[in-house]
Short mmCIF file of C-alpha atoms in Angstrom, two decimals:
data_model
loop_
_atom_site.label_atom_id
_atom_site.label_comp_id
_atom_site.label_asym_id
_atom_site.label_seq_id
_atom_site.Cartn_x
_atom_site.Cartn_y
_atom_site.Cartn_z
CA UNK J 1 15.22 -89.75 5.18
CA UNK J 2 14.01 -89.61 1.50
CA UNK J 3 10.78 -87.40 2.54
CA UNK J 4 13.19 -85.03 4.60
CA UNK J 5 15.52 -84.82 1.36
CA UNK J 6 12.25 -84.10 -0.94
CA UNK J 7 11.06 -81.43 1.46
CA UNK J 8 14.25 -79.84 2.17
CA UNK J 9 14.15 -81.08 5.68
CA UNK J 10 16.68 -81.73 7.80
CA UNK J 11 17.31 -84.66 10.23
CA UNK J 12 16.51 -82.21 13.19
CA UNK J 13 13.06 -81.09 11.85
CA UNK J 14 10.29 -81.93 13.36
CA UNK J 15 6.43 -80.98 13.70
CA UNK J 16 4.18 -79.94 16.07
CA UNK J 17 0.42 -78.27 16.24
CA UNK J 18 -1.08 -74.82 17.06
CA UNK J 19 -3.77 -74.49 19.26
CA UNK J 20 -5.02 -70.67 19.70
CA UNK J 21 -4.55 -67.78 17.50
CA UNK J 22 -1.95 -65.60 18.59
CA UNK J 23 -0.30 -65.97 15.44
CA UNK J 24 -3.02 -65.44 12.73
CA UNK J 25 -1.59 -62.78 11.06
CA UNK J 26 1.06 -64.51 10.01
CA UNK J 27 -0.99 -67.00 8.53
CA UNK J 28 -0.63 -69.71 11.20
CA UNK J 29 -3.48 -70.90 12.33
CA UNK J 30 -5.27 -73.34 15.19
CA UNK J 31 -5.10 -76.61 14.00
CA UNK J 32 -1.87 -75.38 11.54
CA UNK J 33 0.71 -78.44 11.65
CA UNK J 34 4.59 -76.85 11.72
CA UNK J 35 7.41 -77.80 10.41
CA UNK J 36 10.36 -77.08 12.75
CA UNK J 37 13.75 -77.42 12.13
CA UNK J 38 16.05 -77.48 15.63
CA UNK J 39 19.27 -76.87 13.90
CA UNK J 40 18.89 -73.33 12.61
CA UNK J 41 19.98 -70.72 14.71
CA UNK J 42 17.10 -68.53 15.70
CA UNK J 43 17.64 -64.65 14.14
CA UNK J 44 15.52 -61.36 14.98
CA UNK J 45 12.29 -61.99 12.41
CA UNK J 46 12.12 -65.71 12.65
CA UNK J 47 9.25 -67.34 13.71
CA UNK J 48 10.50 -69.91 16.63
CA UNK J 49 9.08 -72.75 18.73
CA UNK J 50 9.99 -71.53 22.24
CA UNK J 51 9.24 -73.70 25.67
CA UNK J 52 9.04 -70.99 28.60
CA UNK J 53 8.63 -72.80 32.16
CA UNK J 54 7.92 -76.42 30.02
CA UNK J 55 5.10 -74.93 28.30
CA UNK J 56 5.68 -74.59 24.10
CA UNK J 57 4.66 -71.02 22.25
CA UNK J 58 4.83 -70.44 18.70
CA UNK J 59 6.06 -66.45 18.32
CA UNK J 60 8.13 -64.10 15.76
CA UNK J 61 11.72 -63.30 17.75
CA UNK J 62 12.67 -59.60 17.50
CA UNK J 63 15.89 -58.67 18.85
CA UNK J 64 16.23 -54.59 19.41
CA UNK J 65 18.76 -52.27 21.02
CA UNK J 66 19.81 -55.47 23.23
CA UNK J 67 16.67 -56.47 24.23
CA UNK J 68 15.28 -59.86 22.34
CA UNK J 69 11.24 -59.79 22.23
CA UNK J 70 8.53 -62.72 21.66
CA UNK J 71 5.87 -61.10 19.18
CA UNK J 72 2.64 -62.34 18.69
CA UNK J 73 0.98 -61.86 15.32
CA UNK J 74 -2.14 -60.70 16.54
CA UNK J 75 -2.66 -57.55 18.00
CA UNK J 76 -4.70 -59.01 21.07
CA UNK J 77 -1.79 -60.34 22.43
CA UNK J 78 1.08 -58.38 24.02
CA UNK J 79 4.84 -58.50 23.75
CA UNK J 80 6.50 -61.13 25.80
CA UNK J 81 10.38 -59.37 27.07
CA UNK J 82 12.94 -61.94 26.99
CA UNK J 83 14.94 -61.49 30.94
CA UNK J 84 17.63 -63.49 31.84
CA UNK J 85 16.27 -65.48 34.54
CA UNK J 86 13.41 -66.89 32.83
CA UNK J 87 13.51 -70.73 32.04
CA UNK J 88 13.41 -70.42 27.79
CA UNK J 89 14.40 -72.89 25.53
CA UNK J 90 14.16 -72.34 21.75
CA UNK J 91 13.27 -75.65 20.60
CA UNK J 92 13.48 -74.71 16.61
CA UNK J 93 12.58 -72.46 13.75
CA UNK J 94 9.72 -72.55 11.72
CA UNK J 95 10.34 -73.45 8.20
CA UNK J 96 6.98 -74.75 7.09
CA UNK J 97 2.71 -74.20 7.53
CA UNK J 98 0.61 -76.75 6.78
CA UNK J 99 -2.79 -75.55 6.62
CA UNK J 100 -6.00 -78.08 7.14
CA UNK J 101 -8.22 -78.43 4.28
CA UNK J 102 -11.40 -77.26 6.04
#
C-alpha cells in the first residue's frame, strides 16, 4: 500500500502492457507498461482500458451529440462507434505511461 500512496495510486489501480501502436500519438507506445486505475469514472477525453468481446484495447473515449466513440491515436486506425448491444466493459482509466528505456 505504501508504493500506491507514493504514486498516488489507488487500491483499484492496476497495470497492464501495450502491444501495437494504435495509440502512438499520444505517446503510448508497444511495450508501454500502464497504470490503470478501475475506480475513476471514465469521461469524454480519457484514455480507458476497454475489453470488447473479452479482448482488452487501450483508446481515448469521446462522447458527442449522444454518441460515445473509441479513438485511436493514430491516424491508421479508424473510429470504433460505441452501440448498445456490443459486449464492452471499461476496465479503468489511464493515469500513468511508463516508457522502456530502449
Amino acid at each position: 500500500t505504501e508504493i500506491l500512496n507514493t504514486f498516488g495510486l489507488s487500491e483499484n489501480s492496476f497495470t497492464c502492457s501495450v502491444l501495437g501502436q494504435s495509440m502512438q500519438d499520444a505517446s503510448i507506445f508497444d511495450g508501454d507498461t500502464l497504470i490503470a486505475d478501475a475506480s475513476i469514472k471514465a469521461k469524454s477525453g480519457h484514455i480507458v482500458i476497454v475489453s470488447i468481446e473479452g479482448k482488452q484495447f487501450v483508446k481515448r473515449l469521446k462522447e458527442e451529440n449522444g454518441t460515445s466513440w473509441l479513438i485511436s491515436e493514430n491516424k491508421d486506425y479508424a473510429p470504433v462507434g460505441i452501440i448498445d448491444d456490443m459486449n464492452i466493459d471499461c476496465l479503468g482509466v489511464v493515469v500513468s505511461v511508463l516508457h522502456k528505456l530502449r
